[in-house]
PDB file of C-alpha atoms and ligand atoms in Angstrom:
ATOM      1  CA  MET A   1     -91.279 142.131 -12.269  1.00 41.00           C
ATOM      2  CA  GLU A   2     -90.392 140.762  -8.829  1.00 44.00           C
ATOM      3  CA  LEU A   3     -87.267 138.776  -9.869  1.00 58.00           C
ATOM      4  CA  ALA A   4     -85.833 141.956 -11.413  1.00 58.00           C
ATOM      5  CA  ARG A   5     -86.388 143.865  -8.198  1.00 58.00           C
ATOM      6  CA  PHE A   6     -84.892 140.982  -6.202  1.00 58.00           C
ATOM      7  CA  LEU A   7     -81.795 140.909  -8.405  1.00 59.00           C
ATOM      8  CA  HIS A   8     -81.311 144.639  -8.773  1.00 57.00           C
ATOM      9  CA  GLY A   9     -82.141 145.417  -5.146  1.00 58.00           C
ATOM     10  CA  SER A  10     -83.137 148.904  -4.147  1.00 56.00           C
ATOM     11  CA  ALA A  11     -81.845 152.432  -4.523  1.00 58.00           C
ATOM     12  CA  ASP A  12     -79.040 153.386  -2.131  1.00 70.00           C
ATOM     13  CA  ALA A  13     -79.404 156.870  -0.689  1.00 79.00           C
ATOM     14  CA  ARG A  14     -75.731 157.632  -1.239  1.00 88.00           C
ATOM     15  CA  THR A  15     -75.590 156.729  -4.865  1.00 86.00           C
ATOM     16  CA  GLY A  16     -78.844 156.290  -6.699  1.00 86.00           C
ATOM     17  CA  GLY A  17     -77.219 152.964  -7.791  1.00 86.00           C
ATOM     18  CA  GLN A  18     -79.301 149.826  -7.500  1.00 87.00           C
ATOM     19  CA  THR A  19     -77.627 147.734  -4.762  1.00 89.00           C
ATOM     20  CA  LEU A  20     -78.012 144.015  -4.229  1.00 88.00           C
ATOM     21  CA  THR A  21     -79.643 142.685  -1.131  1.00 83.00           C
ATOM     22  CA  HIS A  22     -79.586 138.893  -1.616  1.00 85.00           C
ATOM     23  CA  GLY A  23     -76.047 137.563  -2.043  1.00 86.00           C
ATOM     24  CA  ARG A  24     -76.900 133.884  -2.020  1.00 88.00           C
ATOM     25  CA  ALA A  25     -79.758 134.302  -4.485  1.00 88.00           C
ATOM     26  CA  TYR A  26     -77.527 136.413  -6.787  1.00 89.00           C
ATOM     27  CA  GLU A  27     -74.934 133.628  -6.746  1.00 88.00           C
ATOM     28  CA  ALA A  28     -77.475 130.972  -7.595  1.00 87.00           C
ATOM     29  CA  PHE A  29     -78.889 133.106 -10.396  1.00 87.00           C
ATOM     30  CA  GLY A  30     -75.387 133.985 -11.674  1.00 86.00           C
ATOM     31  CA  ASN A  31     -74.376 130.281 -11.998  1.00 86.00           C
ATOM     32  CA  VAL A  32     -77.506 129.514 -14.007  1.00 88.00           C
ATOM     33  CA  PHE A  33     -77.441 132.685 -16.079  1.00 85.00           C
ATOM     34  CA  PHE A  34     -73.952 131.966 -17.427  1.00 89.00           C
ATOM     35  CA  LEU A  35     -75.071 128.565 -18.715  1.00 89.00           C
ATOM     36  CA  GLY A  36     -72.116 126.808 -17.061  1.00 90.00           C
ATOM     37  CA  HIS A  37     -69.548 129.307 -18.425  1.00 93.00           C
ATOM     38  CA  ARG A  38     -69.269 131.675 -15.499  1.00 95.00           C
ATOM     39  CA  ARG A  39     -65.846 130.487 -14.320  1.00 96.00           C
ATOM     40  CA  ARG A  40     -64.365 130.524 -17.823  1.00 97.00           C
ATOM     41  CA  VAL A  41     -65.760 134.008 -18.561  1.00 97.00           C
ATOM     42  CA  PHE A  42     -64.536 135.618 -15.370  1.00 98.00           C
ATOM     43  CA  THR A  43     -61.141 133.917 -15.497  1.00 98.00           C
ATOM     44  CA  ARG A  44     -60.779 135.330 -18.993  1.00 98.00           C
ATOM     45  CA  LEU A  45     -61.795 138.816 -17.786  1.00 98.00           C
ATOM     46  CA  ALA A  46     -59.085 138.612 -15.142  1.00 98.00           C
ATOM     47  CA  GLU A  47     -56.547 137.687 -17.840  1.00 98.00           C
ATOM     48  CA  LEU A  48     -57.794 140.540 -20.072  1.00 98.00           C
ATOM     49  CA  SER A  49     -57.351 143.030 -17.259  1.00 98.00           C
ATOM     50  CA  GLY A  50     -53.600 142.628 -17.567  1.00 98.00           C
ATOM     51  CA  ALA A  51     -53.148 142.057 -13.834  1.00 98.00           C
ATOM     52  CA  ARG A  52     -49.806 140.554 -12.880  1.00 98.00           C
ATOM     53  CA  PRO A  53     -48.404 138.973  -9.781  1.00 98.00           C
ATOM     54  CA  GLY A  54     -47.710 141.634  -7.185  1.00 98.00           C
ATOM     55  CA  ASP A  55     -50.266 144.148  -8.574  1.00 98.00           C
ATOM     56  CA  ARG A  56     -52.654 146.190  -6.503  1.00 98.00           C
ATOM     57  CA  VAL A  57     -56.191 145.823  -7.863  1.00 98.00           C
ATOM     58  CA  LEU A  58     -59.550 147.483  -7.145  1.00 98.00           C
ATOM     59  CA  ASP A  59     -62.838 145.728  -8.077  1.00 98.00           C
ATOM     60  CA  VAL A  60     -65.614 148.365  -8.134  1.00 98.00           C
ATOM     61  CA  GLY A  61     -69.120 147.034  -7.440  1.00 98.00           C
ATOM     62  CA  CYS A  62     -67.665 143.663  -6.515  1.00 98.00           C
ATOM     63  CA  GLY A  63     -70.985 142.141  -5.340  1.00 96.00           C
ATOM     64  CA  THR A  64     -70.417 138.658  -4.033  1.00 96.00           C
ATOM     65  CA  GLY A  65     -66.758 138.740  -5.082  1.00 97.00           C
ATOM     66  CA  TYR A  66     -66.712 136.332  -7.997  1.00 97.00           C
ATOM     67  CA  LEU A  67     -64.360 138.456 -10.147  1.00 98.00           C
ATOM     68  CA  THR A  68     -62.494 139.729  -7.091  1.00 98.00           C
ATOM     69  CA  LEU A  69     -61.387 136.170  -6.419  1.00 98.00           C
ATOM     70  CA  ARG A  70     -60.313 135.610  -9.998  1.00 98.00           C
ATOM     71  CA  MET A  71     -58.223 138.800  -9.679  1.00 98.00           C
ATOM     72  CA  ALA A  72     -56.771 137.519  -6.384  1.00 98.00           C
ATOM     73  CA  ASP A  73     -55.599 134.406  -8.234  1.00 97.00           C
ATOM     74  CA  ALA A  74     -54.044 136.583 -10.960  1.00 98.00           C
ATOM     75  CA  VAL A  75     -52.028 138.826  -8.599  1.00 98.00           C
ATOM     76  CA  THR A  76     -51.067 135.889  -6.338  1.00 98.00           C
ATOM     77  CA  SER A  77     -50.370 136.392  -2.640  1.00 97.00           C
ATOM     78  CA  THR A  78     -47.691 138.942  -3.520  1.00 98.00           C
ATOM     79  CA  GLY A  79     -50.417 141.329  -4.715  1.00 98.00           C
ATOM     80  CA  GLN A  80     -53.528 142.830  -3.127  1.00 98.00           C
ATOM     81  CA  VAL A  81     -57.120 143.013  -4.244  1.00 98.00           C
ATOM     82  CA  LEU A  82     -59.830 145.202  -2.705  1.00 98.00           C
ATOM     83  CA  GLY A  83     -63.505 144.662  -3.619  1.00 98.00           C
ATOM     84  CA  LEU A  84     -65.803 147.654  -3.032  1.00 98.00           C
ATOM     85  CA  ASP A  85     -69.596 147.621  -2.903  1.00 97.00           C
ATOM     86  CA  PRO A  86     -72.235 149.663  -1.048  1.00 96.00           C
ATOM     87  CA  ALA A  87     -74.346 146.552  -0.190  1.00 95.00           C
ATOM     88  CA  PRO A  88     -73.482 145.018   3.213  1.00 94.00           C
ATOM     89  CA  GLU A  89     -75.197 141.710   2.464  1.00 93.00           C
ATOM     90  CA  VAL A  90     -73.157 140.927  -0.649  1.00 95.00           C
ATOM     91  CA  LEU A  91     -69.959 142.096   1.104  1.00 96.00           C
ATOM     92  CA  ALA A  92     -70.600 139.630   3.862  1.00 95.00           C
ATOM     93  CA  HIS A  93     -71.005 136.907   1.252  1.00 95.00           C
ATOM     94  CA  ALA A  94     -67.790 137.963  -0.486  1.00 97.00           C
ATOM     95  CA  ARG A  95     -65.832 137.977   2.799  1.00 97.00           C
ATOM     96  CA  ARG A  96     -66.967 134.477   3.641  1.00 96.00           C
ATOM     97  CA  ARG A  97     -65.972 133.303   0.189  1.00 95.00           C
ATOM     98  CA  ALA A  98     -62.496 134.861   0.415  1.00 95.00           C
ATOM     99  CA  ALA A  99     -61.727 133.440   3.876  1.00 95.00           C
ATOM    100  CA  GLY A 100     -58.100 132.246   4.044  1.00 93.00           C
ATOM    101  CA  ARG A 101     -56.905 134.674   1.352  1.00 95.00           C
ATOM    102  CA  PRO A 102     -55.501 137.647   3.269  1.00 94.00           C
ATOM    103  CA  HIS A 103     -54.489 139.434   0.065  1.00 97.00           C
ATOM    104  CA  CYS A 104     -58.168 139.716  -0.866  1.00 98.00           C
ATOM    105  CA  SER A 105     -60.339 142.110   1.175  1.00 98.00           C
ATOM    106  CA  PHE A 106     -63.649 143.884   0.862  1.00 98.00           C
ATOM    107  CA  ALA A 107     -65.000 147.294   1.958  1.00 98.00           C
ATOM    108  CA  ASP A 108     -68.038 149.484   1.706  1.00 97.00           C
ATOM    109  CA  GLY A 109     -67.740 152.043  -1.077  1.00 97.00           C
ATOM    110  CA  ILE A 110     -69.393 153.630  -4.083  1.00 97.00           C
ATOM    111  CA  ALA A 111     -68.110 153.967  -7.628  1.00 98.00           C
ATOM    112  CA  GLU A 112     -68.763 157.676  -7.911  1.00 97.00           C
ATOM    113  CA  GLN A 113     -66.601 158.493  -4.862  1.00 97.00           C
ATOM    114  CA  LEU A 114     -63.771 155.989  -4.637  1.00 98.00           C
ATOM    115  CA  PRO A 115     -61.526 156.090  -1.547  1.00 97.00           C
ATOM    116  CA  GLY A 116     -57.957 157.238  -1.521  1.00 96.00           C
ATOM    117  CA  PRO A 117     -55.968 160.241  -2.782  1.00 97.00           C
ATOM    118  CA  GLY A 118     -55.500 158.778  -6.265  1.00 97.00           C
ATOM    119  CA  GLY A 119     -52.888 156.885  -8.218  1.00 98.00           C
ATOM    120  CA  GLU A 120     -52.741 153.847  -5.953  1.00 97.00           C
ATOM    121  CA  TYR A 121     -53.909 150.949  -8.155  1.00 98.00           C
ATOM    122  CA  ASP A 122     -52.231 149.099 -10.986  1.00 98.00           C
ATOM    123  CA  VAL A 123     -55.522 147.704 -12.239  1.00 98.00           C
ATOM    124  CA  VAL A 124     -59.192 148.644 -11.782  1.00 99.00           C
ATOM    125  CA  VAL A 125     -61.907 146.159 -12.861  1.00 99.00           C
ATOM    126  CA  SER A 126     -65.647 146.324 -12.702  1.00 98.00           C
ATOM    127  CA  SER A 127     -68.117 143.701 -13.925  1.00 98.00           C
ATOM    128  CA  LEU A 128     -71.887 144.004 -14.392  1.00 96.00           C
ATOM    129  CA  MET A 129     -71.885 147.189 -12.286  1.00 96.00           C
ATOM    130  CA  ILE A 130     -72.246 150.067 -14.694  1.00 96.00           C
ATOM    131  CA  HIS A 131     -75.830 149.188 -15.618  1.00 94.00           C
ATOM    132  CA  HIS A 132     -76.692 149.466 -11.913  1.00 94.00           C
ATOM    133  CA  LEU A 133     -75.801 153.168 -11.984  1.00 95.00           C
ATOM    134  CA  PRO A 134     -78.136 155.944 -13.194  1.00 93.00           C
ATOM    135  CA  GLU A 135     -76.932 157.078 -16.625  1.00 93.00           C
ATOM    136  CA  ASP A 136     -75.923 160.527 -15.410  1.00 95.00           C
ATOM    137  CA  VAL A 137     -73.606 158.987 -12.794  1.00 96.00           C
ATOM    138  CA  ARG A 138     -71.633 156.680 -15.101  1.00 97.00           C
ATOM    139  CA  ALA A 139     -69.131 159.241 -16.364  1.00 98.00           C
ATOM    140  CA  ARG A 140     -68.364 160.255 -12.804  1.00 98.00           C
ATOM    141  CA  ALA A 141     -67.710 156.602 -11.847  1.00 98.00           C
ATOM    142  CA  VAL A 142     -65.301 156.048 -14.764  1.00 98.00           C
ATOM    143  CA  ALA A 143     -63.524 159.348 -13.951  1.00 98.00           C
ATOM    144  CA  GLU A 144     -63.007 158.032 -10.415  1.00 98.00           C
ATOM    145  CA  MET A 145     -61.541 154.808 -11.770  1.00 98.00           C
ATOM    146  CA  TYR A 146     -59.125 156.952 -13.811  1.00 98.00           C
ATOM    147  CA  ARG A 147     -58.171 158.969 -10.755  1.00 98.00           C
ATOM    148  CA  VAL A 148     -57.277 156.009  -8.572  1.00 98.00           C
ATOM    149  CA  LEU A 149     -55.095 154.283 -11.226  1.00 98.00           C
ATOM    150  CA  ARG A 150     -51.362 154.842 -11.433  1.00 98.00           C
ATOM    151  CA  PRO A 151     -49.975 156.230 -14.677  1.00 98.00           C
ATOM    152  CA  GLY A 152     -49.912 153.247 -17.064  1.00 98.00           C
ATOM    153  CA  GLY A 153     -52.488 151.464 -14.923  1.00 98.00           C
ATOM    154  CA  ARG A 154     -55.122 149.235 -16.613  1.00 98.00           C
ATOM    155  CA  LEU A 155     -58.910 149.386 -16.663  1.00 98.00           C
ATOM    156  CA  LEU A 156     -61.255 146.558 -17.501  1.00 98.00           C
ATOM    157  CA  LEU A 157     -65.000 147.237 -17.621  1.00 98.00           C
ATOM    158  CA  ALA A 158     -67.371 144.399 -18.411  1.00 98.00           C
ATOM    159  CA  ASP A 159     -71.148 144.542 -18.655  1.00 97.00           C
ATOM    160  CA  PHE A 160     -74.131 142.618 -19.892  1.00 95.00           C
ATOM    161  CA  ARG A 161     -74.564 142.490 -23.643  1.00 94.00           C
ATOM    162  CA  PRO A 162     -78.223 141.863 -24.478  1.00 91.00           C
ATOM    163  CA  PRO A 163     -78.815 139.130 -27.073  1.00 90.00           C
ATOM    164  CA  ALA A 164     -79.241 140.348 -30.670  1.00 87.00           C
ATOM    165  CA  ASN A 165     -82.239 138.116 -31.183  1.00 90.00           C
ATOM    166  CA  PRO A 166     -85.356 140.125 -30.247  1.00 89.00           C
ATOM    167  CA  ALA A 167     -87.214 137.169 -28.703  1.00 92.00           C
ATOM    168  CA  ALA A 168     -84.211 136.228 -26.555  1.00 88.00           C
ATOM    169  CA  ARG A 169     -83.727 139.864 -25.587  1.00 89.00           C
ATOM    170  CA  HIS A 170     -87.340 140.157 -24.592  1.00 90.00           C
ATOM    171  CA  LEU A 171     -87.003 137.005 -22.502  1.00 88.00           C
ATOM    172  CA  VAL A 172     -84.013 138.537 -20.726  1.00 84.00           C
ATOM    173  CA  GLY A 173     -86.099 141.624 -20.079  1.00 87.00           C
ATOM    174  CA  ALA A 174     -88.976 139.546 -18.699  1.00 88.00           C
ATOM    175  CA  VAL A 175     -86.607 137.851 -16.237  1.00 84.00           C
ATOM    176  CA  THR A 176     -84.202 140.624 -15.296  1.00 84.00           C
ATOM    177  CA  GLY A 177     -85.992 143.870 -16.169  1.00 84.00           C
ATOM    178  CA  PRO A 178     -85.721 146.593 -18.793  1.00 86.00           C
ATOM    179  CA  VAL A 179     -82.290 147.884 -17.748  1.00 86.00           C
ATOM    180  CA  MET A 180     -80.632 144.696 -18.871  1.00 87.00           C
ATOM    181  CA  GLU A 181     -82.899 144.167 -21.876  1.00 88.00           C
ATOM    182  CA  HIS A 182     -81.804 147.508 -23.352  1.00 87.00           C
ATOM    183  CA  ASN A 183     -78.379 147.800 -21.777  1.00 90.00           C
ATOM    184  CA  PRO A 184     -76.430 150.212 -24.118  1.00 91.00           C
ATOM    185  CA  VAL A 185     -73.024 148.469 -23.857  1.00 93.00           C
ATOM    186  CA  HIS A 186     -71.823 150.264 -26.974  1.00 93.00           C
ATOM    187  CA  LEU A 187     -71.671 153.420 -24.811  1.00 94.00           C
ATOM    188  CA  LEU A 188     -69.003 151.961 -22.559  1.00 97.00           C
ATOM    189  CA  GLU A 189     -66.178 152.660 -25.016  1.00 98.00           C
ATOM    190  CA  PRO A 190     -66.989 156.408 -25.379  1.00 98.00           C
ATOM    191  CA  LEU A 191     -67.363 156.657 -21.626  1.00 98.00           C
ATOM    192  CA  VAL A 192     -63.868 155.260 -21.188  1.00 98.00           C
ATOM    193  CA  ARG A 193     -62.385 157.419 -23.900  1.00 98.00           C
ATOM    194  CA  ASP A 194     -63.985 160.602 -22.548  1.00 98.00           C
ATOM    195  CA  ALA A 195     -62.448 159.879 -19.145  1.00 98.00           C
ATOM    196  CA  GLY A 196     -58.992 160.177 -20.676  1.00 98.00           C
ATOM    197  CA  PHE A 197     -57.968 156.545 -21.176  1.00 98.00           C
ATOM    198  CA  ASP A 198     -56.046 155.409 -24.217  1.00 97.00           C
ATOM    199  CA  GLY A 199     -55.019 152.014 -25.710  1.00 97.00           C
ATOM    200  CA  ILE A 200     -58.666 151.119 -25.801  1.00 98.00           C
ATOM    201  CA  GLY A 201     -59.802 147.703 -26.938  1.00 98.00           C
ATOM    202  CA  THR A 202     -63.230 146.041 -26.901  1.00 98.00           C
ATOM    203  CA  GLY A 203     -64.581 142.535 -27.283  1.00 98.00           C
ATOM    204  CA  ASP A 204     -67.276 140.029 -26.346  1.00 97.00           C
ATOM    205  CA  LEU A 205     -67.248 136.863 -24.321  1.00 97.00           C
ATOM    206  CA  GLN A 206     -69.984 134.336 -24.801  1.00 92.00           C
ATOM    207  CA  PRO A 207     -72.681 134.124 -23.646  1.00 91.00           C
ATOM    208  CA  TRP A 208     -73.392 137.650 -22.440  1.00 92.00           C
ATOM    209  CA  ILE A 209     -70.373 139.852 -21.789  1.00 96.00           C
ATOM    210  CA  HIS A 210     -69.106 142.913 -23.582  1.00 97.00           C
ATOM    211  CA  TYR A 211     -65.829 144.332 -22.248  1.00 98.00           C
ATOM    212  CA  VAL A 212     -63.680 147.429 -22.698  1.00 98.00           C
ATOM    213  CA  ARG A 213     -60.072 147.530 -21.638  1.00 98.00           C
ATOM    214  CA  ALA A 214     -57.849 150.580 -21.609  1.00 98.00           C
ATOM    215  CA  ALA A 215     -54.820 152.175 -20.021  1.00 98.00           C
ATOM    216  CA  LYS A 216     -54.225 155.393 -18.176  1.00 98.00           C
ATOM    217  CA  PRO A 217     -51.559 157.349 -20.106  1.00 97.00           C
ATOM    218  CA  GLY A 218     -48.122 156.920 -18.634  1.00 96.00           C
ATOM    219  CA  THR A 219     -45.541 154.229 -18.087  1.00 91.00           C
ATOM    220  CA  ARG A 220     -46.521 151.173 -16.177  1.00 80.00           C
ATOM    221  CA  ARG A 221     -44.284 150.342 -13.260  1.00 77.00           C
TER     222      ARG A 221
HETATM  223  C1  LIG B   1     -74.977 142.780 -10.905  1.00 93.79           C
HETATM  224  S1  LIG B   1     -73.995 143.089  -9.524  1.00 93.79           S
HETATM  225  C2  LIG B   1     -72.388 142.636 -10.078  1.00 93.79           C
HETATM  226  C3  LIG B   1     -71.514 142.114  -9.012  1.00 93.79           C
HETATM  227  C4  LIG B   1     -70.176 141.548  -9.416  1.00 93.79           C
HETATM  228  N1  LIG B   1     -69.304 142.600  -9.939  1.00 93.79           N
HETATM  229  C5  LIG B   1     -70.293 140.433 -10.444  1.00 93.79           C
HETATM  230  O1  LIG B   1     -69.814 140.561 -11.573  1.00 93.79           O
HETATM  231  O2  LIG B   1     -70.949 139.481 -10.112  1.00 93.79           O
HETATM  232  C6  LIG B   1     -73.858 144.876  -9.441  1.00 93.79           C
HETATM  233  C7  LIG B   1     -73.275 145.351  -8.146  1.00 93.79           C
HETATM  234  O3  LIG B   1     -73.091 146.754  -8.234  1.00 93.79           O
HETATM  235  C8  LIG B   1     -73.332 147.261  -6.919  1.00 93.79           C
HETATM  236  N2  LIG B   1     -73.583 148.711  -6.982  1.00 93.79           N
HETATM  237  C9  LIG B   1     -74.722 149.387  -7.135  1.00 93.79           C
HETATM  238  N3  LIG B   1     -74.529 150.715  -7.058  1.00 93.79           N
HETATM  239  C10 LIG B   1     -73.215 150.900  -6.863  1.00 93.79           C
HETATM  240  C11 LIG B   1     -72.343 152.035  -6.746  1.00 93.79           C
HETATM  241  N4  LIG B   1     -72.858 153.257  -6.801  1.00 93.79           N
HETATM  242  N5  LIG B   1     -71.061 151.838  -6.602  1.00 93.79           N
HETATM  243  C12 LIG B   1     -70.546 150.595  -6.526  1.00 93.79           C
HETATM  244  N6  LIG B   1     -71.269 149.482  -6.648  1.00 93.79           N
HETATM  245  C13 LIG B   1     -72.598 149.619  -6.835  1.00 93.79           C
HETATM  246  C14 LIG B   1     -74.506 146.461  -6.389  1.00 93.79           C
HETATM  247  O4  LIG B   1     -74.640 146.487  -4.988  1.00 93.79           O
HETATM  248  C15 LIG B   1     -74.089 145.060  -6.946  1.00 93.79           C
HETATM  249  O5  LIG B   1     -73.337 144.347  -5.990  1.00 93.79           O
END
């Protein structure tokens, strides 16, 4: 369906991930889709990530930067947040949105090949991104998140949890496409465990979010 293609964008030659091409439309859809709870849900995700003032944070697949900005609030101006996404149009939107917050920046990048030698972030977050990746790339992306975290660093992955009610789920599928209708969020936890994380916890935030949080073994600074 056309709206699904519009929302999920097109394949990026570097990744096979479905990248977004319409930042403003995604924003408008996101506000409606969360039924007025978007701010509350993403503020809670930022809290659950364990980010503290002064932390260095990476937001993978940041899109228009909604969670990135919540993370920037959490780390305050003493910290630093970098949002990464392969889609130039949404990055432009995110940069406009973060104007006046020098501790919040955005760059081109893909989840399966994160920049940097490794061990540079206190917290890595990623929301609604994993379902944009082909299934055979997801483990590689989570392994990269592990690599770039410091020992004791925290991971928070959040993704769309399809409604349990079959009619509601079908409606979601009709609007957003089959990937979201059948999104296997229960596979996030084993993905995180297999990458080497421990201290794993999971939960749901209404209306649509399932999250997994975890730590890289080691002592947090
Ligand atoms: C549904 S949006 C979520 C954006 C944002 N995190 C949020 O919660 O609103 C999914 C994002 O993943 C990005 N994406 C797709 N393939 C990717 C990849 N291989 N690496 C990083 N991001 C990717 C898309 O461009 C898009 O911005």
